[in-house]
Tab-separated table of C-alpha atoms in Angstrom:
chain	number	residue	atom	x	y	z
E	1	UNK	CA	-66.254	1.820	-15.077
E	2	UNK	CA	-63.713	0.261	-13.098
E	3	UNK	CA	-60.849	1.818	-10.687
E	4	UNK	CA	-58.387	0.150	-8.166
E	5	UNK	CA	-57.160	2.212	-5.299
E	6	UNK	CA	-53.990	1.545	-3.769
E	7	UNK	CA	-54.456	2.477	-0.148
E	8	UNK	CA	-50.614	2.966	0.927
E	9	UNK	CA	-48.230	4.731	-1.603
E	10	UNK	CA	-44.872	3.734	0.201
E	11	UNK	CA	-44.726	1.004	2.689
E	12	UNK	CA	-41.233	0.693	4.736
E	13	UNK	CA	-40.797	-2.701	6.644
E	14	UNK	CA	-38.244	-4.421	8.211
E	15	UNK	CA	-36.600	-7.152	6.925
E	16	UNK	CA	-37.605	-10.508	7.731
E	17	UNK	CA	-40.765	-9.260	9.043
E	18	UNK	CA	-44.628	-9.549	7.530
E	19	UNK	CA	-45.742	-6.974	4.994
E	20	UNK	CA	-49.513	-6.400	3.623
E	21	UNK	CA	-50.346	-4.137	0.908
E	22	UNK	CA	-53.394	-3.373	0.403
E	23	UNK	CA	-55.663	-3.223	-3.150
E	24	UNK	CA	-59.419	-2.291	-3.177
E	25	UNK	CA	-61.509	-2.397	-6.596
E	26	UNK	CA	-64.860	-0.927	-7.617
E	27	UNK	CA	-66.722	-2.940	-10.648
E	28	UNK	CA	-70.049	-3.700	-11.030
E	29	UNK	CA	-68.652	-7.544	-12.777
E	30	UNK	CA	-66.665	-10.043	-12.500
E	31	UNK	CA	-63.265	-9.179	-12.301
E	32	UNK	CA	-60.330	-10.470	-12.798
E	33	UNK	CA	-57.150	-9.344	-10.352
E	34	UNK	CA	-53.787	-9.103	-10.559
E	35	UNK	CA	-50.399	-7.993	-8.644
E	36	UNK	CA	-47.345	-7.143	-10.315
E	37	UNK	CA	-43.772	-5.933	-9.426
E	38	UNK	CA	-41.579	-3.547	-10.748
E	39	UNK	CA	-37.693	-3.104	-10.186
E	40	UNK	CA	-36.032	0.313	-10.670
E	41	UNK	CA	-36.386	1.148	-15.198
E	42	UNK	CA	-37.334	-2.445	-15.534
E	43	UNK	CA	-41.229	-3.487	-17.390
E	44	UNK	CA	-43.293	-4.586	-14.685
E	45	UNK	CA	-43.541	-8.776	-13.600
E	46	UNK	CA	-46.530	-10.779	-12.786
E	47	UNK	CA	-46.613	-11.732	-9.094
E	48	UNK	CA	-50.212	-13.869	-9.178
E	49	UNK	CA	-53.321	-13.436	-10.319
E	50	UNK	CA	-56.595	-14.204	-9.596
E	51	UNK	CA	-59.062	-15.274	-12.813
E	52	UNK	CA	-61.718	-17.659	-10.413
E	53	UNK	CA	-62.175	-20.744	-8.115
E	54	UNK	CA	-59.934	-20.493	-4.942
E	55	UNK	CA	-59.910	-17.276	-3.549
E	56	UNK	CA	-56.492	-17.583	-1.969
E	57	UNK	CA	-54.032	-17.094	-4.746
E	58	UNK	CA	-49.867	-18.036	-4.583
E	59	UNK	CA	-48.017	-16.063	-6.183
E	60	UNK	CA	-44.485	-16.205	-6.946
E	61	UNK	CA	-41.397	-14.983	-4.270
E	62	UNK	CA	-43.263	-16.202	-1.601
E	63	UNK	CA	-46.426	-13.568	-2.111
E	64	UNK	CA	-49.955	-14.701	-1.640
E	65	UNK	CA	-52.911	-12.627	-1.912
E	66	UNK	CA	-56.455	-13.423	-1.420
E	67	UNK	CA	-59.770	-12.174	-3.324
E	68	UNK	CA	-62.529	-10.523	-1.196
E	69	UNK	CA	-65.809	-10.044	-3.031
E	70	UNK	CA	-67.885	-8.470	-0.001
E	71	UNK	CA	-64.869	-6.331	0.617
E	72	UNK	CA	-63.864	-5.717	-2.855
E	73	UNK	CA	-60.358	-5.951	-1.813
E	74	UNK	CA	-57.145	-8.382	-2.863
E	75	UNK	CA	-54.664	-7.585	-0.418
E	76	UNK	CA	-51.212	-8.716	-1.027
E	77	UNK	CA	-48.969	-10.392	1.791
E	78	UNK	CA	-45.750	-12.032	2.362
E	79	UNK	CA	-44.871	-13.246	6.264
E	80	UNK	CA	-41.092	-12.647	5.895
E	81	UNK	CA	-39.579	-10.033	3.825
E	82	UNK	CA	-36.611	-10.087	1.819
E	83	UNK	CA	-34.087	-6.574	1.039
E	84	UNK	CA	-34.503	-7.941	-2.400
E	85	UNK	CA	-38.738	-7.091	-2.567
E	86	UNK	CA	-37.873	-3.698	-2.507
E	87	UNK	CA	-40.125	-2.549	-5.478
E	88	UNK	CA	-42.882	-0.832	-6.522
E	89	UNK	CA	-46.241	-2.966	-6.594
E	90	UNK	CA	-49.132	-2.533	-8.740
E	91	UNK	CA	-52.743	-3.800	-8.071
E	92	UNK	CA	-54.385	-3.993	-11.816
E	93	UNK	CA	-58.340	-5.175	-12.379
E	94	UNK	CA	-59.824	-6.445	-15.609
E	95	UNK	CA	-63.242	-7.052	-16.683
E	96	UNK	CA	-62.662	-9.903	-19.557
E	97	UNK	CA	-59.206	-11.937	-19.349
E	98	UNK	CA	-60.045	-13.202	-23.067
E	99	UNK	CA	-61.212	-10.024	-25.506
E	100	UNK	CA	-58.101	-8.293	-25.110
E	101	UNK	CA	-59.909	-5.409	-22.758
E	102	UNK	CA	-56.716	-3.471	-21.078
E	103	UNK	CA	-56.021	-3.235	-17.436
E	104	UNK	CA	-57.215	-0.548	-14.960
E	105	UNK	CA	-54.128	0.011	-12.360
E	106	UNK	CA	-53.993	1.561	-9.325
E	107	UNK	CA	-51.257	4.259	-8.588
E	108	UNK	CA	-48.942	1.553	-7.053
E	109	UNK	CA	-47.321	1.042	-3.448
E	110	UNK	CA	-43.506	1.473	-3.186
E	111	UNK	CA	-42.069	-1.412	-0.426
E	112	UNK	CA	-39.084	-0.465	1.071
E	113	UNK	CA	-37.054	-3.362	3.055
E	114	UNK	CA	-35.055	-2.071	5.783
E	115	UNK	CA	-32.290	-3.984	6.899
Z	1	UNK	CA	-43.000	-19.120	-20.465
Z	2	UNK	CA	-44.512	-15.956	-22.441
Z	3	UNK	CA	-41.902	-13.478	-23.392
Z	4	UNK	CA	-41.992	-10.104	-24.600
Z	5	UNK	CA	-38.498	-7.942	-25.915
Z	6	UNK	CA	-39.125	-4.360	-25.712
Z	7	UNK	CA	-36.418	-2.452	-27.598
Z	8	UNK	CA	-34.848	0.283	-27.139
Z	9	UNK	CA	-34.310	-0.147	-22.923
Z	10	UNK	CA	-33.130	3.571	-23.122
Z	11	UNK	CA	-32.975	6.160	-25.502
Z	12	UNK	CA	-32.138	9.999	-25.680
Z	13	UNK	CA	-32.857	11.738	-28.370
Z	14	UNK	CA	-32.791	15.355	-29.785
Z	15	UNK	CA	-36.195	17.561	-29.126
Z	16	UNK	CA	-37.795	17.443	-33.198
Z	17	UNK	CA	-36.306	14.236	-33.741
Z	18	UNK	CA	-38.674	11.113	-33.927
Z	19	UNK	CA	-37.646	7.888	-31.882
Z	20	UNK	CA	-39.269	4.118	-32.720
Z	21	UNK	CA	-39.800	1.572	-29.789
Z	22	UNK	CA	-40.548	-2.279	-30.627
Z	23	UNK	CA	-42.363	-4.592	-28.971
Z	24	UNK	CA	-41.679	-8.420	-29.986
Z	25	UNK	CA	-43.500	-11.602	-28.292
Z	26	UNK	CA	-40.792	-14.074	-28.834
Z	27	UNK	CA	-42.943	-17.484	-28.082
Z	28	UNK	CA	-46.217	-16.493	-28.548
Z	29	UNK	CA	-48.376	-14.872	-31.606
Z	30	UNK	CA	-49.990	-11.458	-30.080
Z	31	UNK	CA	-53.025	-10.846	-31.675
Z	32	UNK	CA	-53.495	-7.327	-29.518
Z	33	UNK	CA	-50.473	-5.572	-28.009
Z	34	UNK	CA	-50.878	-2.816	-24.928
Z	35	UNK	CA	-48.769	0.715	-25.110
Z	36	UNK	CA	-48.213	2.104	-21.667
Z	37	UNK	CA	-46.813	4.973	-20.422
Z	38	UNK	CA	-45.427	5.822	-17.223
Z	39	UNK	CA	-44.511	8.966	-15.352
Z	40	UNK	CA	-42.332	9.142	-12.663
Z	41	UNK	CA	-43.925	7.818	-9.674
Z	42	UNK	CA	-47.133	7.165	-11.250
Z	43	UNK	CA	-48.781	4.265	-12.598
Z	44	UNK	CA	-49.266	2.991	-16.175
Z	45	UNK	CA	-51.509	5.238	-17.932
Z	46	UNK	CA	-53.207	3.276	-21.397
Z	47	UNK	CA	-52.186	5.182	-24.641
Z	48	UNK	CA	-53.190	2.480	-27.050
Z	49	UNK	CA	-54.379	-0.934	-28.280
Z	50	UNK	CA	-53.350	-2.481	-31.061
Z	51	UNK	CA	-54.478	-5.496	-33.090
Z	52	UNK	CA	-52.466	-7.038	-35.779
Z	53	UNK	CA	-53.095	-6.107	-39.040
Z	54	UNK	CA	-55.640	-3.095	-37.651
Z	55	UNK	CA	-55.396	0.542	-36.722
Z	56	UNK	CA	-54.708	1.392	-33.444
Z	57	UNK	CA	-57.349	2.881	-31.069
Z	58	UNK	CA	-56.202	5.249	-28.741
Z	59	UNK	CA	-56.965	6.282	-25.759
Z	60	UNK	CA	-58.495	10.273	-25.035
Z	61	UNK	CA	-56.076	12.403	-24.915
Z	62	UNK	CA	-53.088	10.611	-27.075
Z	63	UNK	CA	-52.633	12.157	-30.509
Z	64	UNK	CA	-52.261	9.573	-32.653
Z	65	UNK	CA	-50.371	11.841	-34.926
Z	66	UNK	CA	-47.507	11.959	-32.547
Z	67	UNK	CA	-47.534	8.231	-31.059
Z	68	UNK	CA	-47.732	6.360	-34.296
Z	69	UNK	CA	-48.688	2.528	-33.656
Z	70	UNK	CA	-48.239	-0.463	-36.346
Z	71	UNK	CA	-48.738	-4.086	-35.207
Z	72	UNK	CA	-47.678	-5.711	-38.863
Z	73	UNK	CA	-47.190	-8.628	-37.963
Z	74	UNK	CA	-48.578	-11.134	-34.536
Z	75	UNK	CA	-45.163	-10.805	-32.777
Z	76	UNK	CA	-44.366	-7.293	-33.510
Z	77	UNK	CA	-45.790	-4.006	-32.616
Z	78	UNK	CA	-43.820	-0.752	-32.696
Z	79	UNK	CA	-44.715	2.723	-31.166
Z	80	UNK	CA	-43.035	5.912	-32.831
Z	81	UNK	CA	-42.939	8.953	-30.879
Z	82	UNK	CA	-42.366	11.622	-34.140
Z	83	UNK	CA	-41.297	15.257	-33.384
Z	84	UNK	CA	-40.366	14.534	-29.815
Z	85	UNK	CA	-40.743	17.083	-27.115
Z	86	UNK	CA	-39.204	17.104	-24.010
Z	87	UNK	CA	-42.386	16.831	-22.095
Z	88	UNK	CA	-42.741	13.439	-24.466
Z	89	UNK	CA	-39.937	12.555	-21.543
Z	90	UNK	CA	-40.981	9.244	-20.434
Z	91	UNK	CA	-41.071	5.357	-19.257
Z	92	UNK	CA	-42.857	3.485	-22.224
Z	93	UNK	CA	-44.221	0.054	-21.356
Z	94	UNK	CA	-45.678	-2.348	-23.907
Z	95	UNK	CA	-47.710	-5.554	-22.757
Z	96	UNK	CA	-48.785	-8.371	-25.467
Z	97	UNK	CA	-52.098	-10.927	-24.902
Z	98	UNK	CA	-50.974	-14.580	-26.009
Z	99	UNK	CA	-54.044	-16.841	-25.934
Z	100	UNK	CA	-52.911	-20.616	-25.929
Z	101	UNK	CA	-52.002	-22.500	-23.270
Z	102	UNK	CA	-49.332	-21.457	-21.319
Z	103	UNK	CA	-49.075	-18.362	-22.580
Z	104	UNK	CA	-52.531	-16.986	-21.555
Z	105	UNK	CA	-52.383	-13.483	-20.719
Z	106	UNK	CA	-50.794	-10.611	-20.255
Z	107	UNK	CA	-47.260	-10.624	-20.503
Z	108	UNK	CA	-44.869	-6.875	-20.064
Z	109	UNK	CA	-41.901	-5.622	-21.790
Z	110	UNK	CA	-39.196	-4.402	-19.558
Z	111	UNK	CA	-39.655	-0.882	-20.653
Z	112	UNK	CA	-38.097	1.966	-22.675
Z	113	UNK	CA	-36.965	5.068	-21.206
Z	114	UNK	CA	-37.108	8.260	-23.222
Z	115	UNK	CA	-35.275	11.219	-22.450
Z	116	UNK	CA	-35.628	14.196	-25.076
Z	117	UNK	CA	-33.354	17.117	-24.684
């Protein structure tokens, strides 16, 4: 079975400054990782993902996250915050990107930009 | 880039009424399609996963008598909440899987909310 554990349920950080948020995973395979964002009653938006190879991933709106394996952790980060990444942010795993297996997600971390 | 309409964004409805959501993948065929649901301040919790031209398979716990699935057709799947409840109250997410080129993966709908009074 897989899990993801979201380590910080609300994170409130000044604008302009540097923001981690942080995403640990428990599998016993390869995994597959993922961030995404969601605005106030809006679906949720896929910030990056991480499927294999480099294990620094770019993501979009400046976010980057990198993939652990001895850690089990994919942090997210972003060295200057904007008031407009005020969101929730979900960490998701997946065991097979290509049989249509669903995601596992953790309970999500609310960012809060303060001006 | 992949694109999926989820329709109604907001609903209210009357408790013993029943309510239908669609999910459509505008660029891309969906051969499975993901129904989510979300309470406030929680994450997405699986109800369902549908493949086109299939039955649904649900997840423990979700009566499939109440959260009726059909995925007709590989760019639309529609969830319909029958005999709504108040504590049926919720955010409903669907996600579809495209699996061609640029539309590999998962892609989300922007969400329903339900309110039943």
């Amino acid at each position: 079975a897989q899990s993801v554990t979201q380590l910080d349920s609300q994170v409130p950080v000044f604008e302009e400054a540097p923001v981690e948020l942080r995403c640990n995973y428990s599998s016993s395979v390869s995994v597959y990782l993922f961030w995404y964002v969601q605005y106030p009653n809006q679906g949720l938006q896929l910030l990056l993902k991480y499927l294999s190879g480099s294990t620094l991933v770019k993501g979009i709106n400046g976010f980057e996250a990198e993939f652990n394996k001895s850690q089990t952790s994919f942090h997210l980060r972003k060295p200057s915050v904007h008031i407009s990444d005020t969101a929730e942010y979900f960490c998701a795993v997946s065991d097979s990107w290509n049989t249509g297996n669903q995601f596992y997600f953790g309970t999500g971390t609310s960012l809060t930009v303060i001006p | 880039g992949a694109v999926v309409s989820q329709h109604p964004s907001r609903v209210i409805c009357k408790s013993g009424t029943s309510v239908k959501i669609e999910c459509r993948s505008l660029d891309f065929q969906a051969t499975t399609m993901f129904w989510y649901r979300q309470f406030p301040k929680q994450s997405l919790m699986l109800m369902a996963t549908s493949n086109e031209g299939s039955k649904a398979t649900y997840e423990q716990g979700v009566e499939k008598d109440k959260f009726l699935i059909n995925h007709a057709s590989l760019t639309l799947s529609t969830l319909t909440v029958t005999s709504a409840h108040p504590e049926d109250s919720s955010f409903y997410i669907c996600s579809a899987r495209g699996v061609t080129g640029a539309n590999y993966g998962y892609t989300f709908g922007s969400g329903t909310r339900l309110t039943v009074v």
